[in-house]
Amino acid sequence: MPKAQIVHVFPLPARDLWALIGDFGDTSRWSGRPVEACVQDGQGIGSLRMLTLDDGRQIVDRLDAAGEYFYCYSIVRSPLPVSSYKATMAVSPVDVSSSQLTWSGEFKAIGMSDADAITFWESIYRMGIGLMEKTIARRA
């Protein structure tokens, strides 16, 4: 299966970056989207989050694993051109004042080449990282 991955360093200690992005059911902390755009059903492993896109379409993700500074999730239902999608968001310290986010996903592409699908997912990850950077800048 193809794999997309983006690695980005943030000017925050790992614990602070994780406090911002580590809640599977609350993407509003870092995305700037309204709280109601991400609704979690259940708690812990197996819980679902429903992400409502600007156009009203919905993505449903399931939390598959979680630990200190990482979680893994899979897409249960989505309008996006993918199946068998499994992703990981993981934070690791770089030094005392910065940390690295690795956001990766494996999937089967639908209706496009593997190369185009990798480019598509990397652009989604970059967009999310851009939103995280804006949130961090607003808090500074």
mmCIF file of N, CA and C in Angstrom:
data_model
loop_
_atom_site.group_PDB
_atom_site.id
_atom_site.type_symbol
_atom_site.label_atom_id
_atom_site.label_comp_id
_atom_site.label_asym_id
_atom_site.label_seq_id
_atom_site.Cartn_x
_atom_site.Cartn_y
_atom_site.Cartn_z
ATOM 1 N N MET A 1 0.843 -1.185 0.000
ATOM 2 C CA MET A 1 0.000 0.000 0.000
ATOM 3 C C MET A 1 0.882 1.240 0.000
ATOM 4 N N PRO A 2 0.458 2.290 -0.682
ATOM 5 C CA PRO A 2 1.217 3.535 -0.661
ATOM 6 C C PRO A 2 1.179 4.168 0.730
ATOM 7 N N LYS A 3 2.192 4.972 0.997
ATOM 8 C CA LYS A 3 2.290 5.646 2.285
ATOM 9 C C LYS A 3 2.644 7.108 2.066
ATOM 10 N N ALA A 4 1.917 7.987 2.749
ATOM 11 C CA ALA A 4 2.216 9.420 2.747
ATOM 12 C C ALA A 4 2.749 9.770 4.127
ATOM 13 N N GLN A 5 3.710 10.681 4.164
ATOM 14 C CA GLN A 5 4.264 11.084 5.459
ATOM 15 C C GLN A 5 4.818 12.495 5.385
ATOM 16 N N ILE A 6 4.547 13.259 6.435
ATOM 17 C CA ILE A 6 5.120 14.594 6.590
ATOM 18 C C ILE A 6 5.734 14.656 7.986
ATOM 19 N N VAL A 7 6.933 15.193 8.069
ATOM 20 C CA VAL A 7 7.615 15.403 9.343
ATOM 21 C C VAL A 7 7.835 16.899 9.474
ATOM 22 N N HIS A 8 7.454 17.459 10.628
ATOM 23 C CA HIS A 8 7.558 18.907 10.827
ATOM 24 C C HIS A 8 8.021 19.193 12.250
ATOM 25 N N VAL A 9 8.927 20.146 12.393
ATOM 26 C CA VAL A 9 9.419 20.548 13.710
ATOM 27 C C VAL A 9 8.700 21.819 14.147
ATOM 28 N N PHE A 10 8.201 21.802 15.375
ATOM 29 C CA PHE A 10 7.509 22.939 15.979
ATOM 30 C C PHE A 10 8.344 23.516 17.113
ATOM 31 N N PRO A 11 8.241 24.831 17.349
ATOM 32 C CA PRO A 11 9.000 25.467 18.426
ATOM 33 C C PRO A 11 8.283 25.323 19.778
ATOM 34 N N LEU A 12 7.915 24.099 20.105
ATOM 35 C CA LEU A 12 7.253 23.793 21.374
ATOM 36 C C LEU A 12 7.842 22.513 21.945
ATOM 37 N N PRO A 13 7.958 22.417 23.263
ATOM 38 C CA PRO A 13 8.333 21.128 23.847
ATOM 39 C C PRO A 13 7.293 20.068 23.487
ATOM 40 N N ALA A 14 7.697 18.820 23.464
ATOM 41 C CA ALA A 14 6.804 17.728 23.065
ATOM 42 C C ALA A 14 5.526 17.718 23.894
ATOM 43 N N ARG A 15 5.612 17.934 25.198
ATOM 44 C CA ARG A 15 4.405 17.885 26.048
ATOM 45 C C ARG A 15 3.423 18.988 25.659
ATOM 46 N N ASP A 16 3.932 20.166 25.260
ATOM 47 C CA ASP A 16 3.056 21.275 24.870
ATOM 48 C C ASP A 16 2.421 21.040 23.505
ATOM 49 N N LEU A 17 3.196 20.497 22.572
ATOM 50 C CA LEU A 17 2.619 20.176 21.261
ATOM 51 C C LEU A 17 1.561 19.096 21.419
ATOM 52 N N TRP A 18 1.844 18.075 22.236
ATOM 53 C CA TRP A 18 0.875 17.011 22.430
ATOM 54 C C TRP A 18 -0.385 17.527 23.125
ATOM 55 N N ALA A 19 -0.240 18.464 24.052
ATOM 56 C CA ALA A 19 -1.405 19.065 24.703
ATOM 57 C C ALA A 19 -2.295 19.760 23.676
ATOM 58 N N LEU A 20 -1.694 20.282 22.622
ATOM 59 C CA LEU A 20 -2.442 20.958 21.571
ATOM 60 C C LEU A 20 -3.118 19.971 20.625
ATOM 61 N N ILE A 21 -2.417 18.929 20.205
ATOM 62 C CA ILE A 21 -2.921 18.072 19.128
ATOM 63 C C ILE A 21 -3.295 16.660 19.558
ATOM 64 N N GLY A 22 -3.023 16.277 20.789
ATOM 65 C CA GLY A 22 -3.144 14.884 21.192
ATOM 66 C C GLY A 22 -4.523 14.375 21.545
ATOM 67 N N ASP A 23 -5.534 15.239 21.568
ATOM 68 C CA ASP A 23 -6.891 14.783 21.888
ATOM 69 C C ASP A 23 -7.580 14.357 20.591
ATOM 70 N N PHE A 24 -7.701 13.057 20.393
ATOM 71 C CA PHE A 24 -8.300 12.494 19.180
ATOM 72 C C PHE A 24 -9.657 13.105 18.884
ATOM 73 N N GLY A 25 -10.443 13.358 19.904
ATOM 74 C CA GLY A 25 -11.806 13.831 19.710
ATOM 75 C C GLY A 25 -11.979 15.331 19.702
ATOM 76 N N ASP A 26 -10.880 16.097 19.689
ATOM 77 C CA ASP A 26 -11.004 17.554 19.711
ATOM 78 C C ASP A 26 -9.984 18.205 18.783
ATOM 79 N N THR A 27 -10.258 18.135 17.495
ATOM 80 C CA THR A 27 -9.361 18.764 16.522
ATOM 81 C C THR A 27 -9.510 20.282 16.511
ATOM 82 N N SER A 28 -10.558 20.800 17.161
ATOM 83 C CA SER A 28 -10.755 22.256 17.181
ATOM 84 C C SER A 28 -9.627 22.972 17.915
ATOM 85 N N ARG A 29 -8.948 22.285 18.821
ATOM 86 C CA ARG A 29 -7.828 22.896 19.563
ATOM 87 C C ARG A 29 -6.751 23.425 18.623
ATOM 88 N N TRP A 30 -6.529 22.702 17.530
ATOM 89 C CA TRP A 30 -5.448 23.098 16.630
ATOM 90 C C TRP A 30 -5.928 23.517 15.251
ATOM 91 N N SER A 31 -7.150 23.189 14.890
ATOM 92 C CA SER A 31 -7.587 23.446 13.515
ATOM 93 C C SER A 31 -8.238 24.807 13.322
ATOM 94 N N GLY A 32 -8.697 25.426 14.418
ATOM 95 C CA GLY A 32 -9.420 26.677 14.285
ATOM 96 C C GLY A 32 -10.861 26.475 13.844
ATOM 97 N N ARG A 33 -11.265 25.228 13.660
ATOM 98 C CA ARG A 33 -12.646 24.925 13.266
ATOM 99 C C ARG A 33 -13.526 24.902 14.502
ATOM 100 N N PRO A 34 -14.817 25.105 14.328
ATOM 101 C CA PRO A 34 -15.719 25.074 15.482
ATOM 102 C C PRO A 34 -15.702 23.704 16.161
ATOM 103 N N VAL A 35 -15.940 23.689 17.457
ATOM 104 C CA VAL A 35 -15.949 22.447 18.233
ATOM 105 C C VAL A 35 -16.910 21.430 17.625
ATOM 106 N N GLU A 36 -18.051 21.891 17.146
ATOM 107 C CA GLU A 36 -19.046 20.968 16.602
ATOM 108 C C GLU A 36 -18.620 20.325 15.277
ATOM 109 N N ALA A 37 -17.531 20.776 14.675
ATOM 110 C CA ALA A 37 -17.029 20.162 13.439
ATOM 111 C C ALA A 37 -16.319 18.844 13.711
ATOM 112 N N CYS A 38 -16.031 18.548 14.981
ATOM 113 C CA CYS A 38 -15.412 17.278 15.367
ATOM 114 C C CYS A 38 -16.132 16.779 16.615
ATOM 115 N N VAL A 39 -16.919 15.714 16.450
ATOM 116 C CA VAL A 39 -17.699 15.166 17.556
ATOM 117 C C VAL A 39 -17.234 13.739 17.803
ATOM 118 N N GLN A 40 -16.905 13.445 19.053
ATOM 119 C CA GLN A 40 -16.428 12.108 19.416
ATOM 120 C C GLN A 40 -17.565 11.295 20.005
ATOM 121 N N ASP A 41 -17.627 10.013 19.620
ATOM 122 C CA ASP A 41 -18.595 9.073 20.153
ATOM 123 C C ASP A 41 -17.811 7.982 20.874
ATOM 124 N N GLY A 42 -17.931 7.928 22.193
ATOM 125 C CA GLY A 42 -17.205 6.953 22.992
ATOM 126 C C GLY A 42 -15.898 7.535 23.506
ATOM 127 N N GLN A 43 -15.199 6.714 24.262
ATOM 128 C CA GLN A 43 -13.925 7.116 24.837
ATOM 129 C C GLN A 43 -12.892 6.016 24.614
ATOM 130 N N GLY A 44 -11.650 6.407 24.458
ATOM 131 C CA GLY A 44 -10.570 5.434 24.355
ATOM 132 C C GLY A 44 -10.551 4.684 23.035
ATOM 133 N N ILE A 45 -9.792 3.577 23.042
ATOM 134 C CA ILE A 45 -9.623 2.772 21.841
ATOM 135 C C ILE A 45 -11.006 2.308 21.351
ATOM 136 N N GLY A 46 -11.229 2.458 20.065
ATOM 137 C CA GLY A 46 -12.509 2.091 19.464
ATOM 138 C C GLY A 46 -13.485 3.244 19.346
ATOM 139 N N SER A 47 -13.184 4.370 20.010
ATOM 140 C CA SER A 47 -14.088 5.521 19.894
ATOM 141 C C SER A 47 -14.045 6.063 18.470
ATOM 142 N N LEU A 48 -15.111 6.742 18.109
ATOM 143 C CA LEU A 48 -15.233 7.307 16.776
ATOM 144 C C LEU A 48 -15.251 8.822 16.870
ATOM 145 N N ARG A 49 -14.706 9.477 15.852
ATOM 146 C CA ARG A 49 -14.880 10.927 15.730
ATOM 147 C C ARG A 49 -15.479 11.203 14.364
ATOM 148 N N MET A 50 -16.425 12.121 14.361
ATOM 149 C CA MET A 50 -17.076 12.530 13.135
ATOM 150 C C MET A 50 -16.584 13.928 12.799
ATOM 151 N N LEU A 51 -15.882 14.037 11.683
ATOM 152 C CA LEU A 51 -15.349 15.315 11.217
ATOM 153 C C LEU A 51 -16.255 15.821 10.107
ATOM 154 N N THR A 52 -16.832 16.995 10.304
ATOM 155 C CA THR A 52 -17.686 17.584 9.282
ATOM 156 C C THR A 52 -16.883 18.610 8.503
ATOM 157 N N LEU A 53 -16.801 18.402 7.196
ATOM 158 C CA LEU A 53 -16.058 19.298 6.315
ATOM 159 C C LEU A 53 -16.874 20.559 6.043
ATOM 160 N N ASP A 54 -16.225 21.578 5.495
ATOM 161 C CA ASP A 54 -16.909 22.848 5.208
ATOM 162 C C ASP A 54 -18.134 22.667 4.327
ATOM 163 N N ASP A 55 -18.097 21.683 3.422
ATOM 164 C CA ASP A 55 -19.225 21.476 2.507
ATOM 165 C C ASP A 55 -20.292 20.542 3.079
ATOM 166 N N GLY A 56 -20.139 20.148 4.352
ATOM 167 C CA GLY A 56 -21.128 19.300 5.002
ATOM 168 C C GLY A 56 -20.849 17.807 4.925
ATOM 169 N N ARG A 57 -19.933 17.399 4.054
ATOM 170 C CA ARG A 57 -19.591 15.976 3.995
ATOM 171 C C ARG A 57 -18.912 15.578 5.306
ATOM 172 N N GLN A 58 -18.954 14.276 5.610
ATOM 173 C CA GLN A 58 -18.444 13.825 6.894
ATOM 174 C C GLN A 58 -17.456 12.675 6.740
ATOM 175 N N ILE A 59 -16.423 12.727 7.579
ATOM 176 C CA ILE A 59 -15.438 11.654 7.679
ATOM 177 C C ILE A 59 -15.597 11.054 9.073
ATOM 178 N N VAL A 60 -15.616 9.736 9.159
ATOM 179 C CA VAL A 60 -15.681 9.067 10.448
ATOM 180 C C VAL A 60 -14.379 8.292 10.630
ATOM 181 N N ASP A 61 -13.661 8.626 11.714
ATOM 182 C CA ASP A 61 -12.408 7.966 12.065
ATOM 183 C C ASP A 61 -12.602 7.149 13.330
ATOM 184 N N ARG A 62 -11.835 6.056 13.444
ATOM 185 C CA ARG A 62 -11.845 5.227 14.656
ATOM 186 C C ARG A 62 -10.451 5.264 15.282
ATOM 187 N N LEU A 63 -10.383 5.462 16.588
ATOM 188 C CA LEU A 63 -9.119 5.420 17.314
ATOM 189 C C LEU A 63 -8.721 3.962 17.498
ATOM 190 N N ASP A 64 -7.578 3.583 16.929
ATOM 191 C CA ASP A 64 -7.139 2.195 16.954
ATOM 192 C C ASP A 64 -6.091 1.915 18.026
ATOM 193 N N ALA A 65 -5.270 2.890 18.353
ATOM 194 C CA ALA A 65 -4.214 2.719 19.361
ATOM 195 C C ALA A 65 -3.799 4.102 19.843
ATOM 196 N N ALA A 66 -3.298 4.153 21.064
ATOM 197 C CA ALA A 66 -2.829 5.422 21.605
ATOM 198 C C ALA A 66 -1.809 5.146 22.693
ATOM 199 N N GLY A 67 -0.910 6.091 22.857
ATOM 200 C CA GLY A 67 0.110 5.985 23.890
ATOM 201 C C GLY A 67 0.664 7.359 24.170
ATOM 202 N N GLU A 68 1.777 7.377 24.868
ATOM 203 C CA GLU A 68 2.397 8.657 25.173
ATOM 204 C C GLU A 68 2.869 9.296 23.873
ATOM 205 N N TYR A 69 2.268 10.401 23.520
ATOM 206 C CA TYR A 69 2.644 11.207 22.356
ATOM 207 C C TYR A 69 2.360 10.563 20.999
ATOM 208 N N PHE A 70 1.396 9.646 20.913
ATOM 209 C CA PHE A 70 0.993 9.150 19.599
ATOM 210 C C PHE A 70 -0.428 8.604 19.664
ATOM 211 N N TYR A 71 -1.079 8.617 18.516
ATOM 212 C CA TYR A 71 -2.285 7.818 18.339
ATOM 213 C C TYR A 71 -2.371 7.360 16.893
ATOM 214 N N CYS A 72 -3.041 6.224 16.711
ATOM 215 C CA CYS A 72 -3.270 5.639 15.395
ATOM 216 C C CYS A 72 -4.780 5.582 15.175
ATOM 217 N N TYR A 73 -5.185 5.881 13.965
ATOM 218 C CA TYR A 73 -6.605 5.877 13.643
ATOM 219 C C TYR A 73 -6.823 5.363 12.235
ATOM 220 N N SER A 74 -8.052 4.949 11.977
ATOM 221 C CA SER A 74 -8.408 4.502 10.632
ATOM 222 C C SER A 74 -9.711 5.184 10.225
ATOM 223 N N ILE A 75 -9.870 5.333 8.925
ATOM 224 C CA ILE A 75 -11.106 5.916 8.398
ATOM 225 C C ILE A 75 -12.131 4.795 8.259
ATOM 226 N N VAL A 76 -13.283 5.024 8.861
ATOM 227 C CA VAL A 76 -14.389 4.081 8.796
ATOM 228 C C VAL A 76 -15.302 4.421 7.620
ATOM 229 N N ARG A 77 -15.547 5.724 7.428
ATOM 230 C CA ARG A 77 -16.399 6.192 6.330
ATOM 231 C C ARG A 77 -15.895 7.547 5.872
ATOM 232 N N SER A 78 -15.861 7.747 4.544
ATOM 233 C CA SER A 78 -15.309 8.993 4.034
ATOM 234 C C SER A 78 -15.718 9.231 2.590
ATOM 235 N N PRO A 79 -15.888 10.505 2.217
ATOM 236 C CA PRO A 79 -16.109 10.833 0.820
ATOM 237 C C PRO A 79 -14.787 10.976 0.048
ATOM 238 N N LEU A 80 -13.662 10.815 0.721
ATOM 239 C CA LEU A 80 -12.351 11.000 0.099
ATOM 240 C C LEU A 80 -11.957 9.776 -0.725
ATOM 241 N N PRO A 81 -11.075 9.965 -1.701
ATOM 242 C CA PRO A 81 -10.712 8.879 -2.634
ATOM 243 C C PRO A 81 -9.710 7.884 -2.036
ATOM 244 N N VAL A 82 -10.183 7.114 -1.025
ATOM 245 C CA VAL A 82 -9.281 6.215 -0.324
ATOM 246 C C VAL A 82 -10.073 5.087 0.331
ATOM 247 N N SER A 83 -9.424 3.953 0.493
ATOM 248 C CA SER A 83 -9.978 2.880 1.313
ATOM 249 C C SER A 83 -8.827 2.297 2.136
ATOM 250 N N SER A 84 -9.179 1.546 3.152
ATOM 251 C CA SER A 84 -8.185 0.902 4.026
ATOM 252 C C SER A 84 -7.170 1.905 4.592
ATOM 253 N N TYR A 85 -7.639 3.105 4.903
ATOM 254 C CA TYR A 85 -6.757 4.167 5.393
ATOM 255 C C TYR A 85 -6.451 3.967 6.869
ATOM 256 N N LYS A 86 -5.170 3.957 7.207
ATOM 257 C CA LYS A 86 -4.698 3.877 8.587
ATOM 258 C C LYS A 86 -3.604 4.920 8.750
ATOM 259 N N ALA A 87 -3.704 5.722 9.812
ATOM 260 C CA ALA A 87 -2.772 6.828 9.998
ATOM 261 C C ALA A 87 -2.250 6.872 11.425
ATOM 262 N N THR A 88 -1.127 7.574 11.577
ATOM 263 C CA THR A 88 -0.521 7.800 12.886
ATOM 264 C C THR A 88 -0.102 9.251 12.981
ATOM 265 N N MET A 89 -0.385 9.852 14.136
ATOM 266 C CA MET A 89 0.166 11.155 14.499
ATOM 267 C C MET A 89 1.055 10.900 15.709
ATOM 268 N N ALA A 90 2.335 11.255 15.593
ATOM 269 C CA ALA A 90 3.286 10.996 16.674
ATOM 270 C C ALA A 90 4.177 12.215 16.895
ATOM 271 N N VAL A 91 4.373 12.548 18.165
ATOM 272 C CA VAL A 91 5.226 13.670 18.554
ATOM 273 C C VAL A 91 6.443 13.120 19.272
ATOM 274 N N SER A 92 7.614 13.657 18.934
ATOM 275 C CA SER A 92 8.834 13.280 19.641
ATOM 276 C C SER A 92 9.652 14.534 19.933
ATOM 277 N N PRO A 93 10.347 14.555 21.071
ATOM 278 C CA PRO A 93 11.159 15.729 21.398
ATOM 279 C C PRO A 93 12.358 15.843 20.469
ATOM 280 N N VAL A 94 12.672 17.080 20.116
ATOM 281 C CA VAL A 94 13.911 17.363 19.389
ATOM 282 C C VAL A 94 14.941 17.840 20.402
ATOM 283 N N ASP A 95 14.526 18.781 21.239
ATOM 284 C CA ASP A 95 15.320 19.269 22.366
ATOM 285 C C ASP A 95 14.336 19.818 23.391
ATOM 286 N N VAL A 96 14.795 20.537 24.394
ATOM 287 C CA VAL A 96 13.888 20.982 25.453
ATOM 288 C C VAL A 96 12.841 21.982 24.977
ATOM 289 N N SER A 97 13.091 22.660 23.868
ATOM 290 C CA SER A 97 12.154 23.694 23.431
ATOM 291 C C SER A 97 11.508 23.428 22.071
ATOM 292 N N SER A 98 11.743 22.270 21.484
ATOM 293 C CA SER A 98 11.118 21.970 20.195
ATOM 294 C C SER A 98 10.806 20.479 20.089
ATOM 295 N N SER A 99 9.862 20.184 19.205
ATOM 296 C CA SER A 99 9.441 18.802 19.013
ATOM 297 C C SER A 99 9.065 18.580 17.556
ATOM 298 N N GLN A 100 9.000 17.319 17.218
ATOM 299 C CA GLN A 100 8.730 16.917 15.840
ATOM 300 C C GLN A 100 7.415 16.160 15.774
ATOM 301 N N LEU A 101 6.584 16.536 14.819
ATOM 302 C CA LEU A 101 5.372 15.796 14.522
ATOM 303 C C LEU A 101 5.616 14.968 13.269
ATOM 304 N N THR A 102 5.328 13.684 13.359
ATOM 305 C CA THR A 102 5.323 12.812 12.189
ATOM 306 C C THR A 102 3.879 12.376 11.977
ATOM 307 N N TRP A 103 3.343 12.737 10.823
ATOM 308 C CA TRP A 103 1.961 12.391 10.476
ATOM 309 C C TRP A 103 2.054 11.524 9.239
ATOM 310 N N SER A 104 1.595 10.301 9.337
ATOM 311 C CA SER A 104 1.724 9.369 8.219
ATOM 312 C C SER A 104 0.448 8.558 8.058
ATOM 313 N N GLY A 105 0.265 8.063 6.850
ATOM 314 C CA GLY A 105 -0.890 7.231 6.571
ATOM 315 C C GLY A 105 -0.620 6.243 5.453
ATOM 316 N N GLU A 106 -1.231 5.076 5.562
ATOM 317 C CA GLU A 106 -1.201 4.061 4.508
ATOM 318 C C GLU A 106 -2.628 3.855 4.030
ATOM 319 N N PHE A 107 -2.792 3.518 2.751
ATOM 320 C CA PHE A 107 -4.132 3.492 2.175
ATOM 321 C C PHE A 107 -4.112 2.798 0.822
ATOM 322 N N LYS A 108 -5.305 2.537 0.323
ATOM 323 C CA LYS A 108 -5.495 2.124 -1.065
ATOM 324 C C LYS A 108 -6.131 3.302 -1.776
ATOM 325 N N ALA A 109 -5.544 3.700 -2.888
ATOM 326 C CA ALA A 109 -6.078 4.824 -3.664
ATOM 327 C C ALA A 109 -7.297 4.371 -4.462
ATOM 328 N N ILE A 110 -8.274 5.269 -4.565
ATOM 329 C CA ILE A 110 -9.466 5.010 -5.368
ATOM 330 C C ILE A 110 -9.564 6.093 -6.435
ATOM 331 N N GLY A 111 -9.567 5.692 -7.705
ATOM 332 C CA GLY A 111 -9.780 6.635 -8.796
ATOM 333 C C GLY A 111 -8.585 7.519 -9.115
ATOM 334 N N MET A 112 -7.414 7.179 -8.594
ATOM 335 C CA MET A 112 -6.207 7.935 -8.917
ATOM 336 C C MET A 112 -4.996 7.035 -8.723
ATOM 337 N N SER A 113 -3.885 7.452 -9.282
ATOM 338 C CA SER A 113 -2.666 6.663 -9.146
ATOM 339 C C SER A 113 -2.167 6.730 -7.706
ATOM 340 N N ASP A 114 -1.330 5.775 -7.327
ATOM 341 C CA ASP A 114 -0.725 5.804 -5.991
ATOM 342 C C ASP A 114 0.055 7.098 -5.782
ATOM 343 N N ALA A 115 0.802 7.531 -6.805
ATOM 344 C CA ALA A 115 1.596 8.763 -6.685
ATOM 345 C C ALA A 115 0.700 9.978 -6.451
ATOM 346 N N ASP A 116 -0.413 10.048 -7.175
ATOM 347 C CA ASP A 116 -1.346 11.169 -6.980
ATOM 348 C C ASP A 116 -1.984 11.112 -5.591
ATOM 349 N N ALA A 117 -2.284 9.907 -5.117
ATOM 350 C CA ALA A 117 -2.884 9.754 -3.790
ATOM 351 C C ALA A 117 -1.894 10.171 -2.703
ATOM 352 N N ILE A 118 -0.637 9.821 -2.858
ATOM 353 C CA ILE A 118 0.383 10.247 -1.893
ATOM 354 C C ILE A 118 0.464 11.765 -1.872
ATOM 355 N N THR A 119 0.489 12.389 -3.034
ATOM 356 C CA THR A 119 0.523 13.854 -3.114
ATOM 357 C C THR A 119 -0.713 14.454 -2.449
ATOM 358 N N PHE A 120 -1.887 13.865 -2.682
ATOM 359 C CA PHE A 120 -3.126 14.336 -2.083
ATOM 360 C C PHE A 120 -3.031 14.301 -0.562
ATOM 361 N N TRP A 121 -2.633 13.160 0.019
ATOM 362 C CA TRP A 121 -2.582 13.043 1.478
ATOM 363 C C TRP A 121 -1.495 13.922 2.086
ATOM 364 N N GLU A 122 -0.358 14.034 1.413
ATOM 365 C CA GLU A 122 0.676 14.932 1.934
ATOM 366 C C GLU A 122 0.176 16.367 1.963
ATOM 367 N N SER A 123 -0.637 16.758 0.980
ATOM 368 C CA SER A 123 -1.190 18.122 0.991
ATOM 369 C C SER A 123 -2.188 18.293 2.143
ATOM 370 N N ILE A 124 -2.952 17.253 2.463
ATOM 371 C CA ILE A 124 -3.869 17.303 3.611
ATOM 372 C C ILE A 124 -3.067 17.476 4.903
ATOM 373 N N TYR A 125 -1.996 16.708 5.052
ATOM 374 C CA TYR A 125 -1.158 16.811 6.254
ATOM 375 C C TYR A 125 -0.517 18.197 6.348
ATOM 376 N N ARG A 126 -0.030 18.703 5.236
ATOM 377 C CA ARG A 126 0.582 20.051 5.243
ATOM 378 C C ARG A 126 -0.452 21.120 5.635
ATOM 379 N N MET A 127 -1.667 20.975 5.140
ATOM 380 C CA MET A 127 -2.716 21.922 5.494
ATOM 381 C C MET A 127 -2.968 21.868 7.005
ATOM 382 N N GLY A 128 -3.065 20.670 7.565
ATOM 383 C CA GLY A 128 -3.265 20.520 8.998
ATOM 384 C C GLY A 128 -2.122 21.115 9.801
ATOM 385 N N ILE A 129 -0.909 20.897 9.365
ATOM 386 C CA ILE A 129 0.261 21.458 10.045
ATOM 387 C C ILE A 129 0.240 22.980 9.962
ATOM 388 N N GLY A 130 -0.179 23.509 8.827
ATOM 389 C CA GLY A 130 -0.317 24.961 8.693
ATOM 390 C C GLY A 130 -1.318 25.519 9.695
ATOM 391 N N LEU A 131 -2.431 24.814 9.906
ATOM 392 C CA LEU A 131 -3.418 25.237 10.896
ATOM 393 C C LEU A 131 -2.833 25.173 12.305
ATOM 394 N N MET A 132 -2.050 24.136 12.583
ATOM 395 C CA MET A 132 -1.384 24.029 13.880
ATOM 396 C C MET A 132 -0.439 25.206 14.098
ATOM 397 N N GLU A 133 0.333 25.554 13.070
ATOM 398 C CA GLU A 133 1.263 26.685 13.185
ATOM 399 C C GLU A 133 0.518 27.990 13.461
ATOM 400 N N LYS A 134 -0.611 28.197 12.793
ATOM 401 C CA LYS A 134 -1.407 29.414 13.028
ATOM 402 C C LYS A 134 -1.919 29.460 14.465
ATOM 403 N N THR A 135 -2.374 28.315 14.963
ATOM 404 C CA THR A 135 -2.872 28.256 16.344
ATOM 405 C C THR A 135 -1.748 28.572 17.324
ATOM 406 N N ILE A 136 -0.578 28.011 17.092
ATOM 407 C CA ILE A 136 0.577 28.273 17.965
ATOM 408 C C ILE A 136 0.949 29.740 17.913
ATOM 409 N N ALA A 137 0.940 30.343 16.735
ATOM 410 C CA ALA A 137 1.298 31.769 16.589
ATOM 411 C C ALA A 137 0.292 32.661 17.324
ATOM 412 N N ARG A 138 -0.986 32.299 17.290
ATOM 413 C CA ARG A 138 -2.011 33.081 18.005
ATOM 414 C C ARG A 138 -1.821 33.015 19.515
ATOM 415 N N ARG A 139 -1.304 31.904 20.003
ATOM 416 C CA ARG A 139 -1.104 31.723 21.449
ATOM 417 C C ARG A 139 0.157 32.392 21.966
ATOM 418 N N ALA A 140 1.066 32.720 21.057
ATOM 419 C CA ALA A 140 2.361 33.295 21.476
ATOM 420 C C ALA A 140 2.218 34.718 21.957
#
